[in-house]
Amino acid sequence: MFTIRPIQPTTDAEYQALVDIHNAAWPDEPAAIANMRFSDEHLQENKLFQRFVVESGGRLVTEGVYLEPYWANAPGKYQYRYSALPEFEEHTELHSLIYDYLLDQLADKRPTRLATGTREDRSFRVAWLKANGFVLKMRMAESELDITNFDFSRFNGAQDRVMAAGVVILPLAELREKDPQWTQKLYEMLWEIEQDVPHVDPPQKEPFDEFLKGFEHPSFWPEGWQMAIDPTAGDDGVGDDIGAYVGVSMLAKNPSMPQRINTWLTGVVRSHRRKGIALAMKLRAIEFAIQQGGTAIRTDNEENNPMLGINKQLGFVEIPAEVAFDKEL
């Protein structure tokens, strides 16, 4: 017998209970209290975000969240995700209870679409979603690179060619000390790149004040963000002697698994693509990760994204992919 209810954790003990469920369900993708707290404490104004739990016999067996996807231009769409203890993952009753609960909670919002995701190796949940009218919309290929014995000699000259073309690669930690306009320039560059990243729905430009909150994220690592700068571009007549921001490769700290480092995004603006900049930034990122004691880097890419080809060139090996599903209501 399952019961479901909303939850608003406030103490570390309450957050730890949720983290424990997530980590039992996804031991190779562990969560951390600090990251959960950040999500709850940095919500976008007027955007729905609610956690919930499922209990069985007085024991928490599932933690989840439903929300309005603030990153997408998709009116009427709501998204949810949840983690269940492994012994409950293949309970049809659990999945159906959560689905019915969400429809009830969202009824006054008049939702037109409901979205969720899982990993393709969770065959029971994938089958349940398809049987209940959800349609596969995107496959995000997950891949991992063992950097313990990375052979940089395979890429001799890659970074030199980019430098010869006049592009400089600097860590964001250094750049933000040199450039008083770094936040605004980074904001606009990321929006240009984001519009070309594959999405299920068109992306929504993040308000600037919300963008600034991201620098408080526990996983933000300015030393691990490799920035590509073109000093010959970007002078707008207001004293910008740094140049244009033309690319970024972001490494993120993994508080629960510090030796396996995550990549959030690698991208280059349209005017500077096919010049080897992405590869050069990634090589610099690998160097940094090794210096920090990392043993592996994990990332994901939409399966048709050219960036996946660069990752395979570097030696990234695919692991079970994330799959995104939508249902029209």
CSV table of C-alpha atoms in Angstrom, one decimal:
chain,number,residue,atom,x,y,z
A,1,MET,CA,0.0,0.0,0.0
A,2,PHE,CA,1.4,3.4,-1.1
A,3,THR,CA,0.6,6.9,0.1
A,4,ILE,CA,1.8,10.1,-1.5
A,5,ARG,CA,2.1,13.6,-0.1
A,6,PRO,CA,3.9,16.9,-0.8
A,7,ILE,CA,7.1,17.7,1.2
A,8,GLN,CA,9.0,20.9,1.9
A,9,PRO,CA,12.3,19.8,3.6
A,10,THR,CA,14.1,22.3,5.8
A,11,THR,CA,16.6,20.4,7.9
A,12,ASP,CA,19.6,18.4,6.7
A,13,ALA,CA,18.0,15.3,8.1
A,14,GLU,CA,15.0,15.8,5.9
A,15,TYR,CA,17.1,16.4,2.8
A,16,GLN,CA,19.3,13.5,3.7
A,17,ALA,CA,16.3,11.2,3.6
A,18,LEU,CA,15.6,12.3,0.0
A,19,VAL,CA,19.3,12.1,-1.0
A,20,ASP,CA,19.4,8.5,0.4
A,21,ILE,CA,16.5,7.4,-1.9
A,22,HIS,CA,18.0,9.1,-4.9
A,23,ASN,CA,21.4,7.6,-4.4
A,24,ALA,CA,20.0,4.1,-3.8
A,25,ALA,CA,18.1,4.4,-7.1
A,26,TRP,CA,21.0,6.0,-9.0
A,27,PRO,CA,24.2,5.0,-7.3
A,28,ASP,CA,26.4,6.1,-10.2
A,29,GLU,CA,24.7,9.6,-10.3
A,30,PRO,CA,24.6,10.5,-6.6
A,31,ALA,CA,22.9,13.6,-5.3
A,32,ALA,CA,24.0,15.9,-2.6
A,33,ILE,CA,22.2,17.9,0.1
A,34,ALA,CA,23.8,21.2,-1.0
A,35,ASN,CA,22.5,20.8,-4.6
A,36,MET,CA,19.0,19.9,-3.5
A,37,ARG,CA,18.9,22.9,-1.1
A,38,PHE,CA,20.1,25.2,-3.9
A,39,SER,CA,17.2,24.1,-6.2
A,40,ASP,CA,14.7,24.8,-3.4
A,41,GLU,CA,16.2,28.1,-2.3
A,42,HIS,CA,16.8,29.6,-5.8
A,43,LEU,CA,13.4,29.1,-7.4
A,44,GLN,CA,12.3,31.4,-10.2
A,45,GLU,CA,9.5,33.7,-9.2
A,46,ASN,CA,6.0,32.6,-10.4
A,47,LYS,CA,7.3,29.2,-11.5
A,48,LEU,CA,5.8,26.1,-9.9
A,49,PHE,CA,8.2,23.8,-8.1
A,50,GLN,CA,7.0,21.1,-5.6
A,51,ARG,CA,8.7,18.1,-4.0
A,52,PHE,CA,6.7,15.0,-3.1
A,53,VAL,CA,7.4,11.6,-1.4
A,54,VAL,CA,5.7,8.2,-1.5
A,55,GLU,CA,5.5,6.1,1.6
A,56,SER,CA,4.9,2.4,2.2
A,57,GLY,CA,4.4,1.1,5.7
A,58,GLY,CA,5.6,4.4,7.1
A,59,ARG,CA,8.8,4.2,5.2
A,60,LEU,CA,9.9,6.7,2.5
A,61,VAL,CA,10.3,4.8,-0.7
A,62,THR,CA,10.2,7.5,-3.4
A,63,GLU,CA,11.3,11.1,-3.7
A,64,GLY,CA,10.3,13.4,-6.6
A,65,VAL,CA,9.5,16.8,-7.9
A,66,TYR,CA,7.1,18.4,-10.4
A,67,LEU,CA,7.7,21.8,-11.9
A,68,GLU,CA,7.1,24.3,-14.6
A,69,PRO,CA,10.1,24.0,-17.0
A,70,TYR,CA,11.4,27.6,-16.7
A,71,TRP,CA,14.1,26.9,-19.3
A,72,ALA,CA,11.6,26.2,-22.1
A,73,ASN,CA,9.1,28.2,-24.1
A,74,ALA,CA,6.3,25.7,-23.6
A,75,PRO,CA,3.1,27.2,-22.2
A,76,GLY,CA,1.0,24.5,-20.5
A,77,LYS,CA,3.7,22.0,-20.1
A,78,TYR,CA,4.8,20.6,-16.8
A,79,GLN,CA,7.6,18.2,-16.0
A,80,TYR,CA,8.2,15.7,-13.3
A,81,ARG,CA,10.9,13.2,-12.2
A,82,TYR,CA,11.2,10.8,-9.3
A,83,SER,CA,13.5,8.2,-7.8
A,84,ALA,CA,12.3,5.0,-6.1
A,85,LEU,CA,14.2,2.5,-4.0
A,86,PRO,CA,15.3,-0.4,-6.2
A,87,GLU,CA,12.9,-2.9,-4.7
A,88,PHE,CA,9.9,-0.7,-5.6
A,89,GLU,CA,11.1,0.4,-9.1
A,90,GLU,CA,9.0,-2.3,-10.9
A,91,HIS,CA,5.7,-1.7,-9.1
A,92,THR,CA,3.1,-0.7,-11.6
A,93,GLU,CA,0.9,0.6,-8.8
A,94,LEU,CA,3.7,3.1,-7.7
A,95,HIS,CA,4.1,4.6,-11.2
A,96,SER,CA,0.3,4.9,-11.7
A,97,LEU,CA,-0.1,6.5,-8.2
A,98,ILE,CA,2.4,9.2,-9.0
A,99,TYR,CA,0.9,9.9,-12.4
A,100,ASP,CA,-2.6,10.2,-11.0
A,101,TYR,CA,-1.4,12.4,-8.2
A,102,LEU,CA,0.3,14.8,-10.6
A,103,LEU,CA,-2.8,15.1,-12.7
A,104,ASP,CA,-4.8,15.9,-9.6
A,105,GLN,CA,-2.3,18.5,-8.3
A,106,LEU,CA,-2.0,20.2,-11.7
A,107,ALA,CA,-5.7,20.2,-12.6
A,108,ASP,CA,-6.2,23.9,-11.8
A,109,LYS,CA,-3.3,24.7,-14.1
A,110,ARG,CA,-5.0,23.1,-17.1
A,111,PRO,CA,-1.8,21.4,-18.3
A,112,THR,CA,-1.6,20.5,-22.0
A,113,ARG,CA,1.5,18.3,-21.8
A,114,LEU,CA,3.3,16.3,-19.1
A,115,ALA,CA,7.0,15.4,-19.5
A,116,THR,CA,9.3,13.1,-17.7
A,117,GLY,CA,12.5,11.2,-18.3
A,118,THR,CA,14.4,8.2,-17.2
A,119,ARG,CA,17.4,6.1,-18.4
A,120,GLU,CA,17.0,3.7,-21.2
A,121,ASP,CA,18.3,0.8,-19.2
A,122,ARG,CA,15.2,1.2,-16.8
A,123,SER,CA,13.2,-1.0,-19.1
A,124,PHE,CA,10.2,-1.4,-16.8
A,125,ARG,CA,9.7,2.3,-16.5
A,126,VAL,CA,10.3,2.9,-20.2
A,127,ALA,CA,7.6,0.2,-20.9
A,128,TRP,CA,5.2,1.8,-18.4
A,129,LEU,CA,5.6,5.2,-20.0
A,130,LYS,CA,5.0,4.0,-23.5
A,131,ALA,CA,2.0,1.9,-22.4
A,132,ASN,CA,0.5,5.0,-20.8
A,133,GLY,CA,0.7,7.3,-23.8
A,134,PHE,CA,4.1,8.9,-23.3
A,135,VAL,CA,6.1,9.4,-26.5
A,136,LEU,CA,9.9,9.4,-26.8
A,137,LYS,CA,11.0,12.9,-27.8
A,138,MET,CA,14.8,12.9,-27.3
A,139,ARG,CA,17.6,10.5,-26.5
A,140,MET,CA,20.5,12.1,-24.6
A,141,ALA,CA,23.6,10.0,-25.1
A,142,GLU,CA,25.6,9.7,-21.9
A,143,SER,CA,29.3,9.1,-22.2
A,144,GLU,CA,32.3,8.9,-19.9
A,145,LEU,CA,36.0,9.4,-20.5
A,146,ASP,CA,38.7,7.7,-18.4
A,147,ILE,CA,41.4,10.4,-17.9
A,148,THR,CA,43.8,8.4,-15.8
A,149,ASN,CA,46.0,7.7,-18.8
A,150,PHE,CA,44.8,10.1,-21.3
A,151,ASP,CA,47.1,10.3,-24.4
A,152,PHE,CA,47.4,14.0,-25.3
A,153,SER,CA,49.9,13.1,-28.0
A,154,ARG,CA,47.0,12.1,-30.3
A,155,PHE,CA,46.0,15.7,-30.4
A,156,ASN,CA,49.4,17.4,-30.9
A,157,GLY,CA,48.9,20.9,-32.4
A,158,ALA,CA,45.2,21.1,-31.7
A,159,GLN,CA,45.5,23.9,-29.2
A,160,ASP,CA,48.4,25.6,-31.1
A,161,ARG,CA,46.2,25.9,-34.2
A,162,VAL,CA,43.5,27.7,-32.3
A,163,MET,CA,46.0,30.1,-30.7
A,164,ALA,CA,47.6,30.7,-34.1
A,165,ALA,CA,44.1,31.7,-35.4
A,166,GLY,CA,44.1,34.4,-32.7
A,167,VAL,CA,41.8,32.7,-30.2
A,168,VAL,CA,42.8,32.7,-26.5
A,169,ILE,CA,41.6,30.1,-24.0
A,170,LEU,CA,41.4,31.2,-20.4
A,171,PRO,CA,39.7,29.9,-17.3
A,172,LEU,CA,36.6,31.9,-16.2
A,173,ALA,CA,38.2,32.4,-12.8
A,174,GLU,CA,41.0,34.4,-14.5
A,175,LEU,CA,38.7,36.1,-17.0
A,176,ARG,CA,36.4,37.5,-14.4
A,177,GLU,CA,39.3,39.2,-12.7
A,178,LYS,CA,40.3,40.9,-16.0
A,179,ASP,CA,36.9,41.8,-17.6
A,180,PRO,CA,34.4,44.0,-15.7
A,181,GLN,CA,31.8,43.1,-18.3
A,182,TRP,CA,32.2,39.3,-17.9
A,183,THR,CA,28.7,38.5,-16.6
A,184,GLN,CA,26.8,40.4,-19.3
A,185,LYS,CA,29.1,39.0,-22.1
A,186,LEU,CA,28.9,35.5,-20.8
A,187,TYR,CA,25.1,35.8,-20.5
A,188,GLU,CA,24.7,36.8,-24.1
A,189,MET,CA,27.2,34.3,-25.5
A,190,LEU,CA,25.5,31.4,-23.6
A,191,TRP,CA,22.1,32.5,-25.0
A,192,GLU,CA,23.5,32.4,-28.6
A,193,ILE,CA,24.9,28.9,-28.0
A,194,GLU,CA,21.8,27.7,-26.2
A,195,GLN,CA,19.6,28.4,-29.2
A,196,ASP,CA,21.5,25.8,-31.2
A,197,VAL,CA,21.6,23.1,-28.6
A,198,PRO,CA,19.0,20.4,-29.3
A,199,HIS,CA,15.9,20.7,-27.1
A,200,VAL,CA,12.5,19.1,-26.9
A,201,ASP,CA,11.0,22.6,-26.8
A,202,PRO,CA,12.4,26.0,-27.9
A,203,PRO,CA,14.6,27.4,-25.1
A,204,GLN,CA,13.5,30.4,-23.0
A,205,LYS,CA,16.0,33.1,-22.3
A,206,GLU,CA,16.8,33.2,-18.6
A,207,PRO,CA,16.3,36.5,-16.9
A,208,PHE,CA,19.6,38.1,-16.1
A,209,ASP,CA,19.0,38.2,-12.4
A,210,GLU,CA,18.2,34.4,-12.4
A,211,PHE,CA,21.4,33.8,-14.5
A,212,LEU,CA,23.5,35.5,-11.8
A,213,LYS,CA,22.1,33.1,-9.2
A,214,GLY,CA,23.8,30.3,-11.0
A,215,PHE,CA,27.2,31.4,-9.8
A,216,GLU,CA,26.1,30.4,-6.3
A,217,HIS,CA,25.5,26.8,-7.3
A,218,PRO,CA,27.5,24.4,-5.2
A,219,SER,CA,28.9,22.7,-8.3
A,220,PHE,CA,29.9,26.0,-10.0
A,221,TRP,CA,33.7,25.8,-10.7
A,222,PRO,CA,35.0,28.9,-12.4
A,223,GLU,CA,38.5,27.5,-12.5
A,224,GLY,CA,37.1,24.6,-14.6
A,225,TRP,CA,35.2,26.7,-17.1
A,226,GLN,CA,37.5,27.1,-20.2
A,227,MET,CA,36.6,30.2,-22.1
A,228,ALA,CA,37.5,31.0,-25.7
A,229,ILE,CA,38.1,34.6,-26.4
A,230,ASP,CA,38.7,36.4,-29.7
A,231,PRO,CA,40.6,39.6,-28.9
A,232,THR,CA,40.0,41.0,-32.4
A,233,ALA,CA,36.2,41.0,-32.0
A,234,GLY,CA,33.8,42.5,-29.6
A,235,ASP,CA,35.0,46.1,-29.2
A,236,ASP,CA,31.8,48.0,-29.0
A,237,GLY,CA,33.3,51.4,-28.4
A,238,VAL,CA,33.0,51.3,-24.6
A,239,GLY,CA,36.5,50.3,-23.7
A,240,ASP,CA,36.2,46.5,-24.1
A,241,ASP,CA,39.9,45.6,-24.6
A,242,ILE,CA,39.3,41.9,-23.8
A,243,GLY,CA,37.5,40.8,-26.9
A,244,ALA,CA,34.5,38.7,-27.7
A,245,TYR,CA,33.5,35.5,-25.8
A,246,VAL,CA,33.2,32.9,-28.5
A,247,GLY,CA,33.1,29.5,-26.7
A,248,VAL,CA,33.0,27.7,-23.4
A,249,SER,CA,33.5,24.3,-21.9
A,250,MET,CA,32.2,24.0,-18.4
A,251,LEU,CA,33.4,21.5,-15.8
A,252,ALA,CA,31.3,21.1,-12.7
A,253,LYS,CA,32.2,19.8,-9.3
A,254,ASN,CA,30.5,16.6,-8.2
A,255,PRO,CA,30.2,16.9,-4.4
A,256,SER,CA,29.2,13.3,-3.9
A,257,MET,CA,31.8,11.8,-6.3
A,258,PRO,CA,34.7,14.3,-6.6
A,259,GLN,CA,36.9,12.1,-8.7
A,260,ARG,CA,34.3,11.9,-11.5
A,261,ILE,CA,33.9,15.3,-12.9
A,262,ASN,CA,30.8,16.5,-14.9
A,263,THR,CA,30.7,18.6,-18.1
A,264,TRP,CA,27.7,20.9,-18.1
A,265,LEU,CA,28.0,22.4,-21.6
A,266,THR,CA,30.5,22.9,-24.4
A,267,GLY,CA,29.6,25.2,-27.2
A,268,VAL,CA,31.0,27.7,-29.7
A,269,VAL,CA,29.2,30.7,-31.3
A,270,ARG,CA,28.2,30.3,-34.9
A,271,SER,CA,30.8,32.7,-36.3
A,272,HIS,CA,33.7,30.6,-34.8
A,273,ARG,CA,32.6,27.1,-35.4
A,274,ARG,CA,34.7,24.5,-37.4
A,275,LYS,CA,37.9,26.1,-36.3
A,276,GLY,CA,38.9,23.4,-33.7
A,277,ILE,CA,37.9,25.6,-30.7
A,278,ALA,CA,35.6,23.1,-29.0
A,279,LEU,CA,38.3,20.4,-29.2
A,280,ALA,CA,41.0,22.8,-27.8
A,281,MET,CA,38.7,23.8,-24.9
A,282,LYS,CA,38.0,20.2,-24.1
A,283,LEU,CA,41.7,19.3,-24.1
A,284,ARG,CA,42.3,22.2,-21.7
A,285,ALA,CA,39.5,21.0,-19.5
A,286,ILE,CA,40.9,17.4,-19.4
A,287,GLU,CA,44.3,18.9,-18.4
A,288,PHE,CA,42.6,20.8,-15.6
A,289,ALA,CA,40.6,17.7,-14.4
A,290,ILE,CA,43.7,15.6,-14.2
A,291,GLN,CA,45.5,18.3,-12.2
A,292,GLN,CA,42.5,18.3,-9.7
A,293,GLY,CA,42.9,14.5,-9.2
A,294,GLY,CA,40.0,13.6,-11.4
A,295,THR,CA,39.8,10.1,-12.8
A,296,ALA,CA,36.9,10.4,-15.2
A,297,ILE,CA,34.7,13.0,-17.0
A,298,ARG,CA,31.0,12.4,-17.7
A,299,THR,CA,28.8,14.3,-20.1
A,300,ASP,CA,25.7,14.0,-22.2
A,301,ASN,CA,24.7,15.0,-25.8
A,302,GLU,CA,21.6,14.7,-27.9
A,303,GLU,CA,22.4,11.7,-30.0
A,304,ASN,CA,22.6,13.7,-33.3
A,305,ASN,CA,24.6,16.6,-31.8
A,306,PRO,CA,28.0,17.1,-33.6
A,307,MET,CA,29.5,17.5,-30.1
A,308,LEU,CA,29.0,13.8,-29.5
A,309,GLY,CA,31.4,13.1,-32.4
A,310,ILE,CA,34.1,15.3,-30.8
A,311,ASN,CA,33.6,13.4,-27.5
A,312,LYS,CA,34.0,10.1,-29.2
A,313,GLN,CA,37.2,11.4,-30.9
A,314,LEU,CA,38.5,12.2,-27.5
A,315,GLY,CA,37.7,8.6,-26.3
A,316,PHE,CA,34.4,9.1,-24.5
A,317,VAL,CA,32.5,5.8,-24.2
A,318,GLU,CA,28.7,5.7,-24.3
A,319,ILE,CA,26.8,4.4,-21.3
A,320,PRO,CA,23.0,4.0,-21.0
A,321,ALA,CA,21.3,7.2,-22.4
A,322,GLU,CA,18.8,9.5,-20.8
A,323,VAL,CA,15.5,9.5,-22.6
A,324,ALA,CA,12.9,12.2,-22.5
A,325,PHE,CA,9.1,11.5,-22.9
A,326,ASP,CA,6.1,13.8,-23.5
A,327,LYS,CA,2.4,13.1,-23.2
A,328,GLU,CA,-0.3,15.3,-24.7
A,329,LEU,CA,-3.1,15.7,-22.2
